[in-house]
Amino acid sequence: MDPMLIGIVAIGASGFAVGLAAIGPGIGQGFAAGKAVEALARQPELRSEIISTMLLGQAVAETTGIYGLVMSLILLGIAQNFL
Amino acid sequence: MERFMEAPGVVFRVGDIPITETMFVGWLVMLFILGLGAIIRRTLDERPRGIQTYAEIAVNGFHAVVSDTMGADKVGFLSFVGALILFVFISNILGVAGVRPPTSDVNITMGMAILTFLMTQFYRAKAKGILGYFKDFGQPIALLFPLNIISELAAPISLGMRLFGNILGGTIIVALIYDVFPVAIPIPFHLYFDLFVGAVQTYIFAMLTMVYVKMAME
């Protein structure tokens, strides 16, 4: 295959990798934040505990998005070799 | 800031081993923490004064976090978790000073994650004995043995990659903003990506480390 084409495809794929991987964590984090607000409205005295649990859950949900970012950086590194 | 888009530069070489910028800054951070500890240790007093007050607040905070998360009987992990929190936090916020954060290097974050992984394996074997260690992987049924091993190996990878991806992503975004707006505009982005994300990721890294070790011992 044409090396130039491989480079261009790698750059496009890196954009798609981070963009598509951002959808899932976005939904998940928003859901977690919404549920945390519900819990806060019900029990405002547990504020610090709810927020720390929410942040921990969001961070775990974020992992797949970060994998997408790492993949996209790897793809950009590959593209550099071909362009 | 353009240089943040490239791989970390080599500061000097020891034989054939290149010592990169991130490694070197990481050592400086460790030296800083050690030096701070030595200075505070030297002027330790019954009545806290000056810097000792802040050190006591920090140690009390770490103590509360560790005993809340792991239970009062495992508070001995305070020294490990406290060192981890200090190193990761100081490394993360170095981006404010225009220094490449050591935690934006996958070698350093994965190094810490592998350390956590070895710790979980050691304490699992210590708490349950060698037989119980292998039995633990056959939970709830022996059929799931390979799946349990995969999930055990995935934990350190996600732990290291999460910190690395967050910090490197923030560093790259701030560097891109510097290319377009060299003055004033990057300040709020520094506050968010370096200080806020840095603090949250430190908390999460320490929290997950504690949870993994605690779960292995149960």
PDB file of C-alpha atoms in Angstrom:
ATOM      1  CA  MET A   1       0.000   0.000   0.000  1.00  0.00           C
ATOM      2  CA  ASP A   2       1.046   3.587  -0.567  1.00  0.00           C
ATOM      3  CA  PRO A   3       2.891   4.795   2.582  1.00  0.00           C
ATOM      4  CA  MET A   4       1.308   8.252   2.225  1.00  0.00           C
ATOM      5  CA  LEU A   5      -2.154   6.667   2.302  1.00  0.00           C
ATOM      6  CA  ILE A   6      -1.273   4.702   5.447  1.00  0.00           C
ATOM      7  CA  GLY A   7      -0.207   7.927   7.131  1.00  0.00           C
ATOM      8  CA  ILE A   8      -3.410   9.753   6.158  1.00  0.00           C
ATOM      9  CA  VAL A   9      -5.591   6.845   7.298  1.00  0.00           C
ATOM     10  CA  ALA A  10      -3.684   6.721  10.599  1.00  0.00           C
ATOM     11  CA  ILE A  11      -4.299  10.433  11.209  1.00  0.00           C
ATOM     12  CA  GLY A  12      -8.020  10.067  10.404  1.00  0.00           C
ATOM     13  CA  ALA A  13      -8.268   6.977  12.578  1.00  0.00           C
ATOM     14  CA  SER A  14      -6.610   8.802  15.479  1.00  0.00           C
ATOM     15  CA  GLY A  15      -9.316  11.467  15.320  1.00  0.00           C
ATOM     16  CA  PHE A  16     -12.061   8.837  15.225  1.00  0.00           C
ATOM     17  CA  ALA A  17     -10.432   6.888  18.066  1.00  0.00           C
ATOM     18  CA  VAL A  18     -10.566   9.771  20.514  1.00  0.00           C
ATOM     19  CA  GLY A  19     -13.910  11.082  19.251  1.00  0.00           C
ATOM     20  CA  LEU A  20     -15.810   7.789  19.402  1.00  0.00           C
ATOM     21  CA  ALA A  21     -14.183   6.802  22.682  1.00  0.00           C
ATOM     22  CA  ALA A  22     -15.402  10.067  24.220  1.00  0.00           C
ATOM     23  CA  ILE A  23     -19.097   9.202  23.737  1.00  0.00           C
ATOM     24  CA  GLY A  24     -19.348   6.390  26.280  1.00  0.00           C
ATOM     25  CA  PRO A  25     -17.491   8.079  29.161  1.00  0.00           C
ATOM     26  CA  GLY A  26     -19.427  11.289  28.481  1.00  0.00           C
ATOM     27  CA  ILE A  27     -22.761   9.531  28.927  1.00  0.00           C
ATOM     28  CA  GLY A  28     -21.487   7.574  31.911  1.00  0.00           C
ATOM     29  CA  GLN A  29     -20.006  10.564  33.713  1.00  0.00           C
ATOM     30  CA  GLY A  30     -23.111  12.656  33.115  1.00  0.00           C
ATOM     31  CA  PHE A  31     -25.266   9.838  34.467  1.00  0.00           C
ATOM     32  CA  ALA A  32     -23.068   9.526  37.560  1.00  0.00           C
ATOM     33  CA  ALA A  33     -23.165  13.298  38.156  1.00  0.00           C
ATOM     34  CA  GLY A  34     -26.964  13.386  37.752  1.00  0.00           C
ATOM     35  CA  LYS A  35     -27.433  10.533  40.200  1.00  0.00           C
ATOM     36  CA  ALA A  36     -25.048  12.237  42.634  1.00  0.00           C
ATOM     37  CA  VAL A  37     -27.169  15.417  42.456  1.00  0.00           C
ATOM     38  CA  GLU A  38     -30.269  13.311  43.191  1.00  0.00           C
ATOM     39  CA  ALA A  39     -28.544  11.747  46.185  1.00  0.00           C
ATOM     40  CA  LEU A  40     -27.408  15.189  47.372  1.00  0.00           C
ATOM     41  CA  ALA A  41     -30.942  16.533  47.166  1.00  0.00           C
ATOM     42  CA  ARG A  42     -32.128  13.633  49.301  1.00  0.00           C
ATOM     43  CA  GLN A  43     -29.262  13.630  51.800  1.00  0.00           C
ATOM     44  CA  PRO A  44     -27.356  16.951  51.776  1.00  0.00           C
ATOM     45  CA  GLU A  45     -25.507  16.024  54.971  1.00  0.00           C
ATOM     46  CA  LEU A  46     -23.505  13.290  53.120  1.00  0.00           C
ATOM     47  CA  ARG A  47     -22.056  15.843  50.684  1.00  0.00           C
ATOM     48  CA  SER A  48     -18.337  14.996  50.906  1.00  0.00           C
ATOM     49  CA  GLU A  49     -18.916  11.249  50.807  1.00  0.00           C
ATOM     50  CA  ILE A  50     -21.233  11.474  47.780  1.00  0.00           C
ATOM     51  CA  ILE A  51     -18.843  13.723  45.872  1.00  0.00           C
ATOM     52  CA  SER A  52     -15.811  11.514  46.518  1.00  0.00           C
ATOM     53  CA  THR A  53     -17.734   8.400  45.482  1.00  0.00           C
ATOM     54  CA  MET A  54     -18.975  10.197  42.357  1.00  0.00           C
ATOM     55  CA  LEU A  55     -15.446  11.287  41.380  1.00  0.00           C
ATOM     56  CA  LEU A  56     -14.118   7.751  41.896  1.00  0.00           C
ATOM     57  CA  GLY A  57     -16.875   6.244  39.757  1.00  0.00           C
ATOM     58  CA  GLN A  58     -16.421   8.861  37.053  1.00  0.00           C
ATOM     59  CA  ALA A  59     -12.689   8.216  36.963  1.00  0.00           C
ATOM     60  CA  VAL A  60     -13.271   4.514  36.432  1.00  0.00           C
ATOM     61  CA  ALA A  61     -15.847   5.278  33.723  1.00  0.00           C
ATOM     62  CA  GLU A  62     -13.336   7.595  32.080  1.00  0.00           C
ATOM     63  CA  THR A  63     -10.796   4.807  31.578  1.00  0.00           C
ATOM     64  CA  THR A  64     -12.187   3.708  28.201  1.00  0.00           C
ATOM     65  CA  GLY A  65     -12.009   7.296  26.946  1.00  0.00           C
ATOM     66  CA  ILE A  66      -8.388   7.488  28.073  1.00  0.00           C
ATOM     67  CA  TYR A  67      -7.673   4.230  26.205  1.00  0.00           C
ATOM     68  CA  GLY A  68      -9.032   5.954  23.094  1.00  0.00           C
ATOM     69  CA  LEU A  69      -6.706   8.908  23.703  1.00  0.00           C
ATOM     70  CA  VAL A  70      -3.688   6.626  24.148  1.00  0.00           C
ATOM     71  CA  MET A  71      -4.639   4.715  20.967  1.00  0.00           C
ATOM     72  CA  SER A  72      -4.948   7.984  19.051  1.00  0.00           C
ATOM     73  CA  LEU A  73      -1.509   9.124  20.262  1.00  0.00           C
ATOM     74  CA  ILE A  74      -0.037   5.777  19.144  1.00  0.00           C
ATOM     75  CA  LEU A  75      -1.708   6.203  15.739  1.00  0.00           C
ATOM     76  CA  LEU A  76      -0.282   9.732  15.435  1.00  0.00           C
ATOM     77  CA  GLY A  77       3.163   8.292  16.194  1.00  0.00           C
ATOM     78  CA  ILE A  78       2.643   5.716  13.424  1.00  0.00           C
ATOM     79  CA  ALA A  79       1.485   8.428  11.007  1.00  0.00           C
ATOM     80  CA  GLN A  80       4.695  10.369  11.646  1.00  0.00           C
ATOM     81  CA  ASN A  81       6.735   7.443  10.346  1.00  0.00           C
ATOM     82  CA  PHE A  82       4.819   7.342   7.060  1.00  0.00           C
ATOM     83  CA  LEU A  83       4.394  11.022   6.174  1.00  0.00           C
TER      84      LEU A  83
ATOM     85  CA  MET B   1       5.444  24.876  24.579  1.00  0.00           C
ATOM     86  CA  GLU B   2       5.896  23.311  21.143  1.00  0.00           C
ATOM     87  CA  ARG B   3       8.358  20.834  22.694  1.00  0.00           C
ATOM     88  CA  PHE B   4       5.530  19.227  24.743  1.00  0.00           C
ATOM     89  CA  MET B   5       4.238  17.707  21.490  1.00  0.00           C
ATOM     90  CA  GLU B   6       7.474  15.755  21.060  1.00  0.00           C
ATOM     91  CA  ALA B   7       8.793  12.844  23.093  1.00  0.00           C
ATOM     92  CA  PRO B   8      10.641  13.892  26.276  1.00  0.00           C
ATOM     93  CA  GLY B   9      14.203  14.954  25.510  1.00  0.00           C
ATOM     94  CA  VAL B  10      17.287  13.168  26.822  1.00  0.00           C
ATOM     95  CA  VAL B  11      19.057  15.153  29.551  1.00  0.00           C
ATOM     96  CA  PHE B  12      22.156  12.944  29.814  1.00  0.00           C
ATOM     97  CA  ARG B  13      23.157   9.328  29.430  1.00  0.00           C
ATOM     98  CA  VAL B  14      24.400   6.816  31.989  1.00  0.00           C
ATOM     99  CA  GLY B  15      26.331   4.363  29.806  1.00  0.00           C
ATOM    100  CA  ASP B  16      23.747   3.326  27.216  1.00  0.00           C
ATOM    101  CA  ILE B  17      20.703   4.276  29.298  1.00  0.00           C
ATOM    102  CA  PRO B  18      19.179   7.618  28.296  1.00  0.00           C
ATOM    103  CA  ILE B  19      17.934   9.702  31.247  1.00  0.00           C
ATOM    104  CA  THR B  20      14.920  11.617  29.925  1.00  0.00           C
ATOM    105  CA  GLU B  21      13.563  14.952  31.084  1.00  0.00           C
ATOM    106  CA  THR B  22      10.587  13.329  32.852  1.00  0.00           C
ATOM    107  CA  MET B  23      12.792  10.868  34.754  1.00  0.00           C
ATOM    108  CA  PHE B  24      15.162  13.635  35.802  1.00  0.00           C
ATOM    109  CA  VAL B  25      12.312  15.897  36.992  1.00  0.00           C
ATOM    110  CA  GLY B  26      10.813  12.888  38.803  1.00  0.00           C
ATOM    111  CA  TRP B  27      14.079  12.444  40.702  1.00  0.00           C
ATOM    112  CA  LEU B  28      14.079  16.153  41.561  1.00  0.00           C
ATOM    113  CA  VAL B  29      10.529  15.803  42.926  1.00  0.00           C
ATOM    114  CA  MET B  30      11.619  12.824  45.056  1.00  0.00           C
ATOM    115  CA  LEU B  31      14.640  14.795  46.312  1.00  0.00           C
ATOM    116  CA  PHE B  32      12.340  17.721  47.123  1.00  0.00           C
ATOM    117  CA  ILE B  33       9.989  15.501  49.146  1.00  0.00           C
ATOM    118  CA  LEU B  34      12.928  13.844  50.938  1.00  0.00           C
ATOM    119  CA  GLY B  35      14.519  17.218  51.679  1.00  0.00           C
ATOM    120  CA  LEU B  36      11.246  18.634  52.959  1.00  0.00           C
ATOM    121  CA  GLY B  37      10.823  15.590  55.200  1.00  0.00           C
ATOM    122  CA  ALA B  38      14.376  15.925  56.519  1.00  0.00           C
ATOM    123  CA  ILE B  39      13.929  19.638  57.270  1.00  0.00           C
ATOM    124  CA  ILE B  40      10.609  19.100  59.064  1.00  0.00           C
ATOM    125  CA  ARG B  41      12.077  16.118  60.944  1.00  0.00           C
ATOM    126  CA  ARG B  42      14.986  18.210  62.224  1.00  0.00           C
ATOM    127  CA  THR B  43      12.843  20.945  63.773  1.00  0.00           C
ATOM    128  CA  LEU B  44      10.161  18.627  65.176  1.00  0.00           C
ATOM    129  CA  ASP B  45       8.619  20.047  68.345  1.00  0.00           C
ATOM    130  CA  GLU B  46       5.804  19.319  70.799  1.00  0.00           C
ATOM    131  CA  ARG B  47       4.208  22.638  69.895  1.00  0.00           C
ATOM    132  CA  PRO B  48       3.932  22.721  66.075  1.00  0.00           C
ATOM    133  CA  ARG B  49       5.198  25.914  64.529  1.00  0.00           C
ATOM    134  CA  GLY B  50       5.521  27.173  60.960  1.00  0.00           C
ATOM    135  CA  ILE B  51       5.955  24.441  58.357  1.00  0.00           C
ATOM    136  CA  GLN B  52       5.360  21.666  60.903  1.00  0.00           C
ATOM    137  CA  THR B  53       1.728  22.798  61.224  1.00  0.00           C
ATOM    138  CA  TYR B  54       1.116  22.192  57.522  1.00  0.00           C
ATOM    139  CA  ALA B  55       2.964  18.878  57.651  1.00  0.00           C
ATOM    140  CA  GLU B  56       0.755  17.737  60.528  1.00  0.00           C
ATOM    141  CA  ILE B  57      -2.388  18.801  58.673  1.00  0.00           C
ATOM    142  CA  ALA B  58      -1.232  16.820  55.617  1.00  0.00           C
ATOM    143  CA  VAL B  59      -0.326  13.704  57.621  1.00  0.00           C
ATOM    144  CA  ASN B  60      -3.629  13.870  59.520  1.00  0.00           C
ATOM    145  CA  GLY B  61      -5.471  14.164  56.196  1.00  0.00           C
ATOM    146  CA  PHE B  62      -3.642  11.139  54.728  1.00  0.00           C
ATOM    147  CA  HIS B  63      -4.311   9.237  57.952  1.00  0.00           C
ATOM    148  CA  ALA B  64      -8.043   9.995  57.717  1.00  0.00           C
ATOM    149  CA  VAL B  65      -8.211   8.982  54.039  1.00  0.00           C
ATOM    150  CA  VAL B  66      -6.308   5.710  54.595  1.00  0.00           C
ATOM    151  CA  SER B  67      -8.260   4.689  57.705  1.00  0.00           C
ATOM    152  CA  ASP B  68     -11.595   5.586  56.050  1.00  0.00           C
ATOM    153  CA  THR B  69     -10.831   3.630  52.880  1.00  0.00           C
ATOM    154  CA  MET B  70      -8.839   0.642  54.124  1.00  0.00           C
ATOM    155  CA  GLY B  71     -10.044   0.356  57.701  1.00  0.00           C
ATOM    156  CA  ALA B  72      -8.297   1.274  60.948  1.00  0.00           C
ATOM    157  CA  ASP B  73      -6.339  -2.027  61.067  1.00  0.00           C
ATOM    158  CA  LYS B  74      -4.559  -1.354  57.748  1.00  0.00           C
ATOM    159  CA  VAL B  75      -3.409   2.159  58.596  1.00  0.00           C
ATOM    160  CA  GLY B  76       0.202   0.942  58.221  1.00  0.00           C
ATOM    161  CA  PHE B  77      -0.149   1.561  54.491  1.00  0.00           C
ATOM    162  CA  LEU B  78      -0.136   5.282  55.343  1.00  0.00           C
ATOM    163  CA  SER B  79       3.565   5.676  54.515  1.00  0.00           C
ATOM    164  CA  PHE B  80       3.225   4.077  51.074  1.00  0.00           C
ATOM    165  CA  VAL B  81       0.000   5.870  50.142  1.00  0.00           C
ATOM    166  CA  GLY B  82       1.226   9.173  51.553  1.00  0.00           C
ATOM    167  CA  ALA B  83       4.443   9.008  49.532  1.00  0.00           C
ATOM    168  CA  LEU B  84       2.410   8.128  46.432  1.00  0.00           C
ATOM    169  CA  ILE B  85       0.025  11.069  46.977  1.00  0.00           C
ATOM    170  CA  LEU B  86       2.870  13.544  47.510  1.00  0.00           C
ATOM    171  CA  PHE B  87       4.865  12.357  44.476  1.00  0.00           C
ATOM    172  CA  VAL B  88       1.904  12.184  42.086  1.00  0.00           C
ATOM    173  CA  PHE B  89       0.420  15.501  43.228  1.00  0.00           C
ATOM    174  CA  ILE B  90       3.662  17.502  43.033  1.00  0.00           C
ATOM    175  CA  SER B  91       4.422  15.875  39.658  1.00  0.00           C
ATOM    176  CA  ASN B  92       0.964  16.681  38.283  1.00  0.00           C
ATOM    177  CA  ILE B  93       0.963  20.359  39.215  1.00  0.00           C
ATOM    178  CA  LEU B  94       4.457  20.947  37.778  1.00  0.00           C
ATOM    179  CA  GLY B  95       2.748  21.699  34.458  1.00  0.00           C
ATOM    180  CA  VAL B  96       1.833  25.110  35.900  1.00  0.00           C
ATOM    181  CA  ALA B  97       5.531  25.992  36.036  1.00  0.00           C
ATOM    182  CA  GLY B  98       5.988  25.044  32.372  1.00  0.00           C
ATOM    183  CA  VAL B  99       7.855  21.861  33.306  1.00  0.00           C
ATOM    184  CA  ARG B 100       6.825  18.618  31.639  1.00  0.00           C
ATOM    185  CA  PRO B 101       5.092  16.663  34.446  1.00  0.00           C
ATOM    186  CA  PRO B 102       6.881  13.369  35.245  1.00  0.00           C
ATOM    187  CA  THR B 103       3.467  11.677  35.334  1.00  0.00           C
ATOM    188  CA  SER B 104       2.990  12.502  31.633  1.00  0.00           C
ATOM    189  CA  ASP B 105       5.545   9.748  30.946  1.00  0.00           C
ATOM    190  CA  VAL B 106       4.030   6.278  30.616  1.00  0.00           C
ATOM    191  CA  ASN B 107       7.167   4.680  32.096  1.00  0.00           C
ATOM    192  CA  ILE B 108       6.735   6.473  35.422  1.00  0.00           C
ATOM    193  CA  THR B 109       2.974   5.909  35.799  1.00  0.00           C
ATOM    194  CA  MET B 110       3.202   2.274  34.723  1.00  0.00           C
ATOM    195  CA  GLY B 111       6.138   1.849  37.115  1.00  0.00           C
ATOM    196  CA  MET B 112       3.946   2.994  39.990  1.00  0.00           C
ATOM    197  CA  ALA B 113       1.057   0.830  38.760  1.00  0.00           C
ATOM    198  CA  ILE B 114       3.304  -2.259  38.589  1.00  0.00           C
ATOM    199  CA  LEU B 115       4.503  -1.494  42.123  1.00  0.00           C
ATOM    200  CA  THR B 116       0.856  -1.476  43.238  1.00  0.00           C
ATOM    201  CA  PHE B 117       0.239  -4.721  41.335  1.00  0.00           C
ATOM    202  CA  LEU B 118       3.176  -6.456  43.042  1.00  0.00           C
ATOM    203  CA  MET B 119       1.927  -5.160  46.379  1.00  0.00           C
ATOM    204  CA  THR B 120      -1.560  -6.565  45.820  1.00  0.00           C
ATOM    205  CA  GLN B 121      -0.106  -9.965  44.873  1.00  0.00           C
ATOM    206  CA  PHE B 122       2.216  -9.990  47.892  1.00  0.00           C
ATOM    207  CA  TYR B 123      -0.463  -9.008  50.371  1.00  0.00           C
ATOM    208  CA  ARG B 124      -2.985 -11.426  48.855  1.00  0.00           C
ATOM    209  CA  ALA B 125      -0.492 -14.257  49.374  1.00  0.00           C
ATOM    210  CA  LYS B 126       0.376 -12.970  52.849  1.00  0.00           C
ATOM    211  CA  ALA B 127      -3.237 -12.677  53.999  1.00  0.00           C
ATOM    212  CA  LYS B 128      -4.473 -15.999  52.584  1.00  0.00           C
ATOM    213  CA  GLY B 129      -1.435 -18.219  52.262  1.00  0.00           C
ATOM    214  CA  ILE B 130      -0.145 -19.673  48.993  1.00  0.00           C
ATOM    215  CA  LEU B 131      -3.058 -22.129  48.629  1.00  0.00           C
ATOM    216  CA  GLY B 132      -5.649 -19.477  49.348  1.00  0.00           C
ATOM    217  CA  TYR B 133      -3.876 -17.206  46.844  1.00  0.00           C
ATOM    218  CA  PHE B 134      -4.551 -19.611  43.965  1.00  0.00           C
ATOM    219  CA  LYS B 135      -7.973 -20.523  45.310  1.00  0.00           C
ATOM    220  CA  ASP B 136      -8.891 -16.836  45.149  1.00  0.00           C
ATOM    221  CA  PHE B 137      -8.573 -16.885  41.355  1.00  0.00           C
ATOM    222  CA  GLY B 138     -11.079 -19.745  41.126  1.00  0.00           C
ATOM    223  CA  GLN B 139     -13.876 -17.618  42.587  1.00  0.00           C
ATOM    224  CA  PRO B 140     -16.831 -18.035  42.264  1.00  0.00           C
ATOM    225  CA  ILE B 141     -16.271 -21.185  40.119  1.00  0.00           C
ATOM    226  CA  ALA B 142     -13.023 -22.755  38.885  1.00  0.00           C
ATOM    227  CA  LEU B 143     -14.101 -22.197  35.269  1.00  0.00           C
ATOM    228  CA  LEU B 144     -13.453 -18.463  35.632  1.00  0.00           C
ATOM    229  CA  PHE B 145      -9.739 -18.950  36.406  1.00  0.00           C
ATOM    230  CA  PRO B 146      -8.438 -17.411  33.118  1.00  0.00           C
ATOM    231  CA  LEU B 147     -10.918 -14.528  33.282  1.00  0.00           C
ATOM    232  CA  ASN B 148      -9.861 -13.703  36.842  1.00  0.00           C
ATOM    233  CA  ILE B 149      -6.206 -13.633  35.767  1.00  0.00           C
ATOM    234  CA  ILE B 150      -7.041 -11.258  32.901  1.00  0.00           C
ATOM    235  CA  SER B 151      -8.992  -8.943  35.185  1.00  0.00           C
ATOM    236  CA  GLU B 152      -6.114  -9.021  37.671  1.00  0.00           C
ATOM    237  CA  LEU B 153      -3.664  -7.985  34.921  1.00  0.00           C
ATOM    238  CA  ALA B 154      -6.016  -5.316  33.546  1.00  0.00           C
ATOM    239  CA  ALA B 155      -6.122  -3.455  36.869  1.00  0.00           C
ATOM    240  CA  PRO B 156      -2.530  -2.096  36.829  1.00  0.00           C
ATOM    241  CA  ILE B 157      -2.755  -1.289  33.100  1.00  0.00           C
ATOM    242  CA  SER B 158      -5.883   0.807  33.575  1.00  0.00           C
ATOM    243  CA  LEU B 159      -4.393   2.396  36.729  1.00  0.00           C
ATOM    244  CA  GLY B 160      -1.206   3.486  34.975  1.00  0.00           C
ATOM    245  CA  MET B 161      -2.829   4.431  31.672  1.00  0.00           C
ATOM    246  CA  ARG B 162      -5.518   6.548  33.374  1.00  0.00           C
ATOM    247  CA  LEU B 163      -3.018   8.818  35.134  1.00  0.00           C
ATOM    248  CA  PHE B 164      -0.751   8.956  32.066  1.00  0.00           C
ATOM    249  CA  GLY B 165      -3.582   9.708  29.625  1.00  0.00           C
ATOM    250  CA  ASN B 166      -5.157  12.399  31.787  1.00  0.00           C
ATOM    251  CA  ILE B 167      -1.942  14.287  32.458  1.00  0.00           C
ATOM    252  CA  LEU B 168      -0.514  13.923  28.940  1.00  0.00           C
ATOM    253  CA  GLY B 169      -3.860  14.918  27.407  1.00  0.00           C
ATOM    254  CA  GLY B 170      -4.001  18.039  29.590  1.00  0.00           C
ATOM    255  CA  THR B 171      -0.385  18.922  28.783  1.00  0.00           C
ATOM    256  CA  ILE B 172      -0.992  18.576  25.037  1.00  0.00           C
ATOM    257  CA  ILE B 173      -4.204  20.651  25.125  1.00  0.00           C
ATOM    258  CA  VAL B 174      -2.489  23.455  27.064  1.00  0.00           C
ATOM    259  CA  ALA B 175       0.461  23.322  24.641  1.00  0.00           C
ATOM    260  CA  LEU B 176      -1.954  23.615  21.677  1.00  0.00           C
ATOM    261  CA  ILE B 177      -3.618  26.642  23.313  1.00  0.00           C
ATOM    262  CA  TYR B 178      -0.199  28.253  23.807  1.00  0.00           C
ATOM    263  CA  ASP B 179       0.374  27.988  20.051  1.00  0.00           C
ATOM    264  CA  VAL B 180      -2.765  30.048  19.329  1.00  0.00           C
ATOM    265  CA  PHE B 181      -2.905  32.406  22.338  1.00  0.00           C
ATOM    266  CA  PRO B 182       0.540  32.837  23.895  1.00  0.00           C
ATOM    267  CA  VAL B 183      -0.590  35.146  26.750  1.00  0.00           C
ATOM    268  CA  ALA B 184      -3.370  35.360  29.379  1.00  0.00           C
ATOM    269  CA  ILE B 185      -5.856  32.931  27.741  1.00  0.00           C
ATOM    270  CA  PRO B 186      -4.009  29.725  28.845  1.00  0.00           C
ATOM    271  CA  ILE B 187      -4.254  30.663  32.566  1.00  0.00           C
ATOM    272  CA  PRO B 188      -7.758  29.176  33.230  1.00  0.00           C
ATOM    273  CA  PHE B 189      -6.786  26.100  31.212  1.00  0.00           C
ATOM    274  CA  HIS B 190      -3.697  25.723  33.406  1.00  0.00           C
ATOM    275  CA  LEU B 191      -5.945  25.964  36.461  1.00  0.00           C
ATOM    276  CA  TYR B 192      -8.278  23.278  35.141  1.00  0.00           C
ATOM    277  CA  PHE B 193      -5.898  20.826  33.435  1.00  0.00           C
ATOM    278  CA  ASP B 194      -2.948  21.104  35.817  1.00  0.00           C
ATOM    279  CA  LEU B 195      -4.405  21.949  39.224  1.00  0.00           C
ATOM    280  CA  PHE B 196      -7.934  20.483  39.172  1.00  0.00           C
ATOM    281  CA  VAL B 197      -7.267  17.394  37.038  1.00  0.00           C
ATOM    282  CA  GLY B 198      -3.939  16.927  38.812  1.00  0.00           C
ATOM    283  CA  ALA B 199      -5.583  16.940  42.244  1.00  0.00           C
ATOM    284  CA  VAL B 200      -8.500  14.721  41.186  1.00  0.00           C
ATOM    285  CA  GLN B 201      -6.223  12.189  39.472  1.00  0.00           C
ATOM    286  CA  THR B 202      -3.934  12.083  42.524  1.00  0.00           C
ATOM    287  CA  TYR B 203      -6.941  11.339  44.715  1.00  0.00           C
ATOM    288  CA  ILE B 204      -8.179   8.657  42.327  1.00  0.00           C
ATOM    289  CA  PHE B 205      -4.767   7.033  41.903  1.00  0.00           C
ATOM    290  CA  ALA B 206      -4.283   6.805  45.674  1.00  0.00           C
ATOM    291  CA  MET B 207      -7.888   5.713  46.222  1.00  0.00           C
ATOM    292  CA  LEU B 208      -7.728   2.907  43.638  1.00  0.00           C
ATOM    293  CA  THR B 209      -4.348   1.747  44.965  1.00  0.00           C
ATOM    294  CA  MET B 210      -5.863   1.475  48.444  1.00  0.00           C
ATOM    295  CA  VAL B 211      -8.996  -0.264  47.144  1.00  0.00           C
ATOM    296  CA  TYR B 212      -6.959  -2.832  45.139  1.00  0.00           C
ATOM    297  CA  VAL B 213      -4.728  -3.676  48.111  1.00  0.00           C
ATOM    298  CA  LYS B 214      -7.706  -3.839  50.453  1.00  0.00           C
ATOM    299  CA  MET B 215      -9.691  -6.067  48.092  1.00  0.00           C
ATOM    300  CA  ALA B 216      -6.715  -8.417  47.732  1.00  0.00           C
ATOM    301  CA  MET B 217      -6.514  -8.828  51.499  1.00  0.00           C
ATOM    302  CA  GLU B 218     -10.203  -9.580  52.008  1.00  0.00           C
TER     303      GLU B 218
END
